[in-house]
Coordinates of C-alpha atoms in Angstrom, one line a residue:
M1 CA 82.5 113.1 73.1
I2 CA 85.2 111.8 75.5
E3 CA 86.9 108.4 76.1
F4 CA 85.4 106.4 78.9
K5 CA 88.6 106.5 80.9
N6 CA 88.4 110.3 81.1
Y7 CA 84.7 110.1 82.1
F8 CA 85.7 107.5 84.8
E9 CA 88.5 109.7 86.0
E10 CA 86.3 112.8 86.3
W11 CA 83.5 110.8 88.0
L12 CA 85.8 109.8 90.8
Y13 CA 88.5 112.5 91.0
G14 CA 87.4 115.6 89.1
Q15 CA 85.9 118.8 90.6
N16 CA 83.3 117.6 93.1
G17 CA 84.1 114.0 92.1
Y18 CA 83.0 111.1 94.3
Y19 CA 86.3 110.7 96.0
S20 CA 87.1 114.4 96.4
N21 CA 85.0 114.4 99.6
Y22 CA 85.0 112.0 102.5
K23 CA 82.5 109.2 102.0
Q24 CA 81.1 107.0 104.7
I25 CA 81.9 103.3 104.4
G26 CA 79.8 100.6 106.0
K27 CA 76.1 100.2 106.6
D28 CA 75.5 103.9 106.3
G29 CA 77.6 104.4 103.1
D30 CA 77.5 103.1 99.5
F31 CA 79.6 100.0 100.0
F32 CA 81.4 97.7 102.5
T33 CA 85.1 97.1 102.6
S34 CA 87.3 94.6 104.5
V35 CA 88.4 97.5 106.6
S36 CA 84.9 98.4 107.7
T37 CA 84.2 94.7 108.5
S38 CA 86.8 94.0 111.1
S39 CA 89.9 95.7 112.7
F40 CA 91.5 92.2 112.4
F41 CA 91.9 92.9 108.7
G42 CA 94.5 95.6 109.6
G43 CA 95.7 93.4 112.5
S44 CA 96.7 90.6 110.1
I45 CA 98.6 93.0 107.9
A46 CA 100.3 94.4 111.0
K47 CA 101.4 90.8 111.9
K48 CA 102.7 90.3 108.3
I49 CA 104.7 93.6 108.6
I50 CA 106.2 92.5 111.9
S51 CA 107.2 89.1 110.3
S52 CA 108.9 90.9 107.3
I53 CA 110.9 93.0 109.7
E54 CA 111.8 90.1 112.1
E55 CA 112.9 87.9 109.3
G56 CA 115.2 90.6 108.1
F57 CA 113.6 91.5 104.7
L58 CA 112.8 95.1 105.9
P59 CA 114.7 97.1 108.6
S60 CA 113.0 98.4 111.8
N61 CA 113.0 102.0 110.5
T62 CA 110.9 101.0 107.4
T63 CA 108.2 103.4 106.3
I64 CA 104.7 102.0 106.3
L65 CA 103.1 103.6 103.3
E66 CA 99.4 103.4 102.6
I67 CA 98.1 104.5 99.2
G68 CA 94.5 106.0 99.4
A69 CA 93.9 105.7 103.1
H70 CA 90.3 107.1 103.0
H71 CA 89.6 108.1 106.6
G72 CA 92.7 106.4 108.0
Y73 CA 91.0 103.5 109.6
L74 CA 93.2 100.8 108.1
L75 CA 96.4 102.5 109.0
A76 CA 95.1 103.1 112.5
D77 CA 94.2 99.4 112.9
I78 CA 97.7 98.4 111.7
I79 CA 99.4 100.8 114.2
Q80 CA 97.2 99.6 117.0
F81 CA 98.1 96.0 116.4
I82 CA 101.8 96.7 116.1
Y83 CA 101.5 98.5 119.4
T84 CA 99.8 95.5 120.9
L85 CA 102.2 92.9 119.4
K86 CA 105.5 94.7 119.2
P87 CA 105.2 98.1 120.8
K88 CA 109.0 98.9 120.6
L89 CA 108.7 99.0 116.8
L90 CA 106.6 102.2 116.9
E91 CA 109.7 103.9 118.2
T92 CA 111.5 103.3 114.9
L93 CA 108.8 102.9 112.2
N94 CA 107.7 105.8 110.0
F95 CA 104.2 106.2 108.5
A96 CA 103.1 107.9 105.4
I97 CA 100.0 108.2 103.3
I98 CA 99.6 109.1 99.6
E99 CA 96.4 111.2 99.2
R100 CA 95.7 113.6 96.4
F101 CA 92.9 115.5 98.2
E102 CA 93.9 118.1 100.9
N103 CA 90.7 117.9 102.8
L104 CA 91.1 114.1 103.2
Q105 CA 94.7 114.6 104.3
I106 CA 93.5 116.9 107.0
Q107 CA 90.9 114.3 108.2
Q108 CA 93.4 111.5 108.1
K109 CA 95.9 113.5 110.1
K110 CA 93.3 114.5 112.6
Y111 CA 92.0 111.0 113.1
L112 CA 95.5 109.5 113.6
E113 CA 96.5 112.3 116.0
E114 CA 93.3 111.7 118.0
S115 CA 94.1 108.0 118.1
F116 CA 97.8 108.0 118.8
G117 CA 98.9 111.6 119.7
N118 CA 102.6 112.1 118.9
I119 CA 103.6 108.5 119.2
I120 CA 103.9 108.0 115.5
K121 CA 105.7 109.9 112.7
L122 CA 103.3 110.6 109.9
K123 CA 104.0 112.2 106.5
H124 CA 101.6 112.9 103.6
F125 CA 102.4 112.8 99.9
N126 CA 100.1 114.1 97.2
D127 CA 101.2 111.6 94.6
I128 CA 103.4 108.5 94.2
S129 CA 105.8 110.6 92.1
E130 CA 106.7 112.6 95.3
V131 CA 107.8 109.5 97.2
K132 CA 111.5 108.8 97.5
L133 CA 112.3 106.1 100.0
E134 CA 115.0 103.5 100.7
N135 CA 112.7 101.0 102.4
A136 CA 108.9 100.7 102.5
Y137 CA 106.0 98.4 103.3
I138 CA 103.3 99.5 100.9
I139 CA 99.6 98.8 101.5
A140 CA 97.1 99.5 98.6
N141 CA 93.6 98.3 99.6
E142 CA 91.1 98.5 96.8
I143 CA 92.9 101.2 94.8
F144 CA 93.4 99.5 91.4
D145 CA 89.7 99.2 90.8
A146 CA 89.5 103.0 91.0
F147 CA 92.2 103.6 88.3
S148 CA 90.8 104.9 85.1
C149 CA 90.0 102.3 82.5
D150 CA 88.8 102.0 78.9
L151 CA 85.9 99.8 77.8
V152 CA 86.3 97.6 74.8
Y153 CA 83.9 95.4 72.8
T154 CA 84.4 93.2 69.7
N155 CA 81.4 93.7 67.3
K156 CA 79.9 91.2 64.9
E157 CA 82.5 92.1 62.2
N158 CA 85.2 91.1 64.7
I159 CA 86.4 94.7 65.0
L160 CA 87.5 95.9 68.5
Q161 CA 85.7 99.0 69.5
Q162 CA 86.3 101.5 72.3
A163 CA 83.8 103.2 74.5
Y164 CA 83.2 107.0 74.3
I165 CA 80.7 109.1 76.3
S166 CA 78.4 111.8 75.0
N167 CA 75.8 113.4 77.3
H168 CA 76.2 110.5 79.8
K169 CA 75.5 107.9 77.1
I170 CA 78.0 105.1 76.1
E171 CA 78.8 104.7 72.4
F172 CA 81.3 102.2 70.9
I173 CA 83.6 103.4 68.1
D174 CA 86.2 101.4 66.2
C175 CA 89.4 101.4 68.3
V176 CA 92.5 103.0 66.7
D177 CA 94.6 103.2 69.8
E178 CA 97.6 101.0 69.2
E179 CA 98.3 100.5 72.9
I180 CA 94.8 99.2 73.6
L181 CA 94.8 97.0 70.5
N182 CA 98.2 95.5 71.4
H183 CA 97.1 95.0 75.0
C184 CA 93.9 93.2 74.0
K185 CA 95.8 91.0 71.6
K186 CA 98.4 90.1 74.2
Y187 CA 95.8 89.1 76.8
S188 CA 93.1 87.8 74.4
I189 CA 90.6 90.4 75.5
T190 CA 87.5 90.8 73.3
K191 CA 85.2 92.5 75.8
G192 CA 85.7 94.3 79.1
E193 CA 88.0 96.7 80.8
V194 CA 91.5 97.8 79.9
A195 CA 93.4 99.7 82.6
L196 CA 96.7 100.8 81.0
S197 CA 97.1 103.3 83.8
Y198 CA 98.5 100.6 86.0
K199 CA 101.9 100.7 84.2
D200 CA 102.9 104.3 84.9
F201 CA 102.0 103.8 88.6
V202 CA 104.0 100.6 89.0
D203 CA 107.0 102.1 87.0
T204 CA 107.1 105.1 89.3
L205 CA 106.8 103.0 92.4
C206 CA 109.7 100.8 91.4
K207 CA 111.8 103.7 90.4
N208 CA 111.2 105.8 93.5
I209 CA 111.5 103.1 96.3
T210 CA 114.7 101.1 96.4
H211 CA 113.5 98.1 98.5
F212 CA 109.9 97.3 99.3
E213 CA 107.2 94.9 100.1
F214 CA 103.9 95.7 98.3
L215 CA 100.5 94.3 99.3
T216 CA 97.3 95.0 97.5
F217 CA 93.7 93.6 98.0
D218 CA 91.1 94.0 95.3
Y219 CA 88.1 92.5 93.4
G220 CA 89.2 90.7 90.4
D221 CA 91.1 87.6 89.2
R222 CA 94.2 86.5 87.2
F223 CA 92.5 86.5 83.8
P224 CA 90.0 88.9 82.2
R225 CA 86.5 87.4 82.0
N226 CA 85.8 88.9 78.5
D227 CA 82.7 90.5 79.9
F228 CA 82.0 93.9 81.4
S229 CA 82.4 94.1 85.2
T230 CA 82.1 97.9 85.5
R231 CA 79.4 98.7 88.1
V232 CA 78.1 101.5 90.2
Y233 CA 77.5 101.3 94.0
E234 CA 74.8 103.5 95.5
K235 CA 73.6 102.9 99.1
H236 CA 74.6 99.2 98.8
A237 CA 72.7 98.8 95.6
V238 CA 74.8 97.6 92.7
Y239 CA 74.1 98.5 89.0
S240 CA 75.9 97.2 85.9
I241 CA 77.1 100.2 83.8
F242 CA 75.0 98.8 81.0
E243 CA 71.8 98.2 83.0
E244 CA 68.8 99.2 81.0
N245 CA 67.4 102.6 81.9
L246 CA 70.3 103.4 84.2
N247 CA 70.5 107.1 84.8
L248 CA 74.3 107.8 84.5
E249 CA 73.8 111.5 84.7
K250 CA 72.2 111.2 88.1
L251 CA 74.7 108.7 89.4
Y252 CA 77.8 110.6 88.0
K253 CA 80.0 111.8 90.8
N254 CA 77.3 110.9 93.4
S255 CA 78.1 107.2 93.6
D256 CA 81.1 104.9 93.4
I257 CA 82.1 103.3 90.1
T258 CA 84.5 100.4 89.9
Y259 CA 85.4 97.2 88.0
D260 CA 87.3 93.9 88.4
V261 CA 91.1 94.1 88.5
H262 CA 93.1 92.1 85.9
F263 CA 95.8 90.8 88.2
N264 CA 98.0 89.1 85.5
Y265 CA 98.5 92.5 83.8
L266 CA 99.2 94.1 87.2
S267 CA 101.8 91.4 87.9
D268 CA 103.3 91.8 84.5
C269 CA 103.8 95.6 85.2
F270 CA 106.0 94.6 88.2
K271 CA 107.8 91.8 86.2
E272 CA 108.7 94.4 83.5
N273 CA 110.6 96.2 86.3
G274 CA 112.7 93.1 87.0
I275 CA 110.7 91.9 90.0
K276 CA 110.1 88.1 90.3
D277 CA 109.0 87.7 93.9
I278 CA 105.2 88.0 93.2
V279 CA 102.6 85.9 95.1
F280 CA 98.9 85.9 94.0
N281 CA 96.3 84.6 96.5
T282 CA 92.7 84.9 97.6
Q283 CA 92.1 87.2 100.6
L284 CA 91.1 84.1 102.6
K285 CA 94.5 82.4 102.0
S286 CA 96.5 85.6 102.6
L287 CA 94.8 86.5 105.8
V288 CA 95.2 83.0 107.2
E289 CA 98.9 82.9 106.2
F290 CA 99.4 86.4 107.8
G291 CA 98.1 85.0 111.1
I292 CA 94.5 86.2 111.5
L293 CA 93.5 83.0 113.3
E294 CA 96.4 83.4 115.7
L295 CA 95.3 86.9 116.5
L296 CA 91.8 85.5 117.2
E297 CA 93.3 83.1 119.7
I298 CA 95.1 85.9 121.5
L299 CA 91.7 87.8 121.7
K300 CA 90.0 84.7 123.1
A301 CA 92.5 84.5 125.9
N302 CA 91.9 88.2 126.9
V303 CA 88.2 88.9 126.5
N304 CA 84.9 87.5 127.5
E305 CA 83.1 84.9 125.4
N306 CA 80.5 87.4 124.0
T307 CA 83.2 89.8 122.7
Y308 CA 85.2 86.9 121.2
L309 CA 82.1 85.5 119.4
K310 CA 81.2 88.9 118.0
E311 CA 84.7 89.3 116.5
T312 CA 84.6 85.7 115.2
Q313 CA 81.5 86.5 113.2
K314 CA 83.2 89.6 111.7
I315 CA 86.3 87.6 110.7
K316 CA 84.1 84.9 109.1
V317 CA 82.8 87.6 106.7
L318 CA 86.4 88.5 105.8
L319 CA 87.2 84.8 105.1
E320 CA 84.0 83.5 103.7
P321 CA 84.9 81.4 100.6
T322 CA 81.7 82.4 98.8
G323 CA 82.1 86.1 99.7
M324 CA 84.9 88.4 100.5
G325 CA 87.4 85.6 101.2
D326 CA 87.4 84.5 97.5
R327 CA 86.1 87.5 95.6
F328 CA 89.0 89.6 96.9
K329 CA 92.4 88.7 95.6
T330 CA 95.8 89.7 96.8
L331 CA 99.2 90.4 95.3
N332 CA 102.2 90.3 97.7
I333 CA 105.3 91.6 95.9
R334 CA 108.9 92.0 97.2
K335 CA 111.6 94.1 95.6

């Protein structure tokens, strides 16, 4: 019998885990992301990076650091839009990716080399603990919903219980972990996910990088829902982890598993490191503020109407208030 957080970690990152090999994203994969929807997602981030440099918050030799770059599509989109909007910046900017799996590092390097040749300076890190930088713009797209988490549940006797796994079956046992108990008391959590793994990551980030802007996009909200959000994605079908007759053994390591991010806790992890400049938003509001609509106007002036309309439809998916635009939230943090 093991704690659910260890089961979750092995599912995604263990030997032959789901993320240990490249997975297709989009219509042929298990799930969609904002990256697979439109290159203008990366374009709006590029515009934000340029603004942060031009206003003097970051220097022109900043390292653009992506955490968990998958195939490298998002970083490539960012580089392409920087080249389009401010090509001279590519002469001074540095680029880096944190990726634990060597085979994915190889694929990312190959893709970026094929896309840009030797125009950019790219470095790989295996873990955040290896990163030592003076200045960085850090992009973390949908990473926190893949950090290991515990599951907790308050039973009829008002006792907080913690999930364990035995033979791919979930069983709740009275929680004796003081960290979990204190966390649930602090945030009034009676049921749902507890991802204490955020703290070590944020502490290391703040210790190792002197001056940074950090941007993350993820499913979730400020407050815990006091319900389970853990779900499995397989070929665009979504299953609750507690769905009746769900075959976890079959899905284990062969499908994606995720949950909603508790953004107030994530924000507090940065606040505990003395950081106060923290902005929480929806994806819709962030992308509009970053300038995605201005980018669309630039496109309109340079392409035919059919191309413009196709891209407009893709951007609508990113911004849709009842879809990605509201379900995805952002944190923009400056240290």
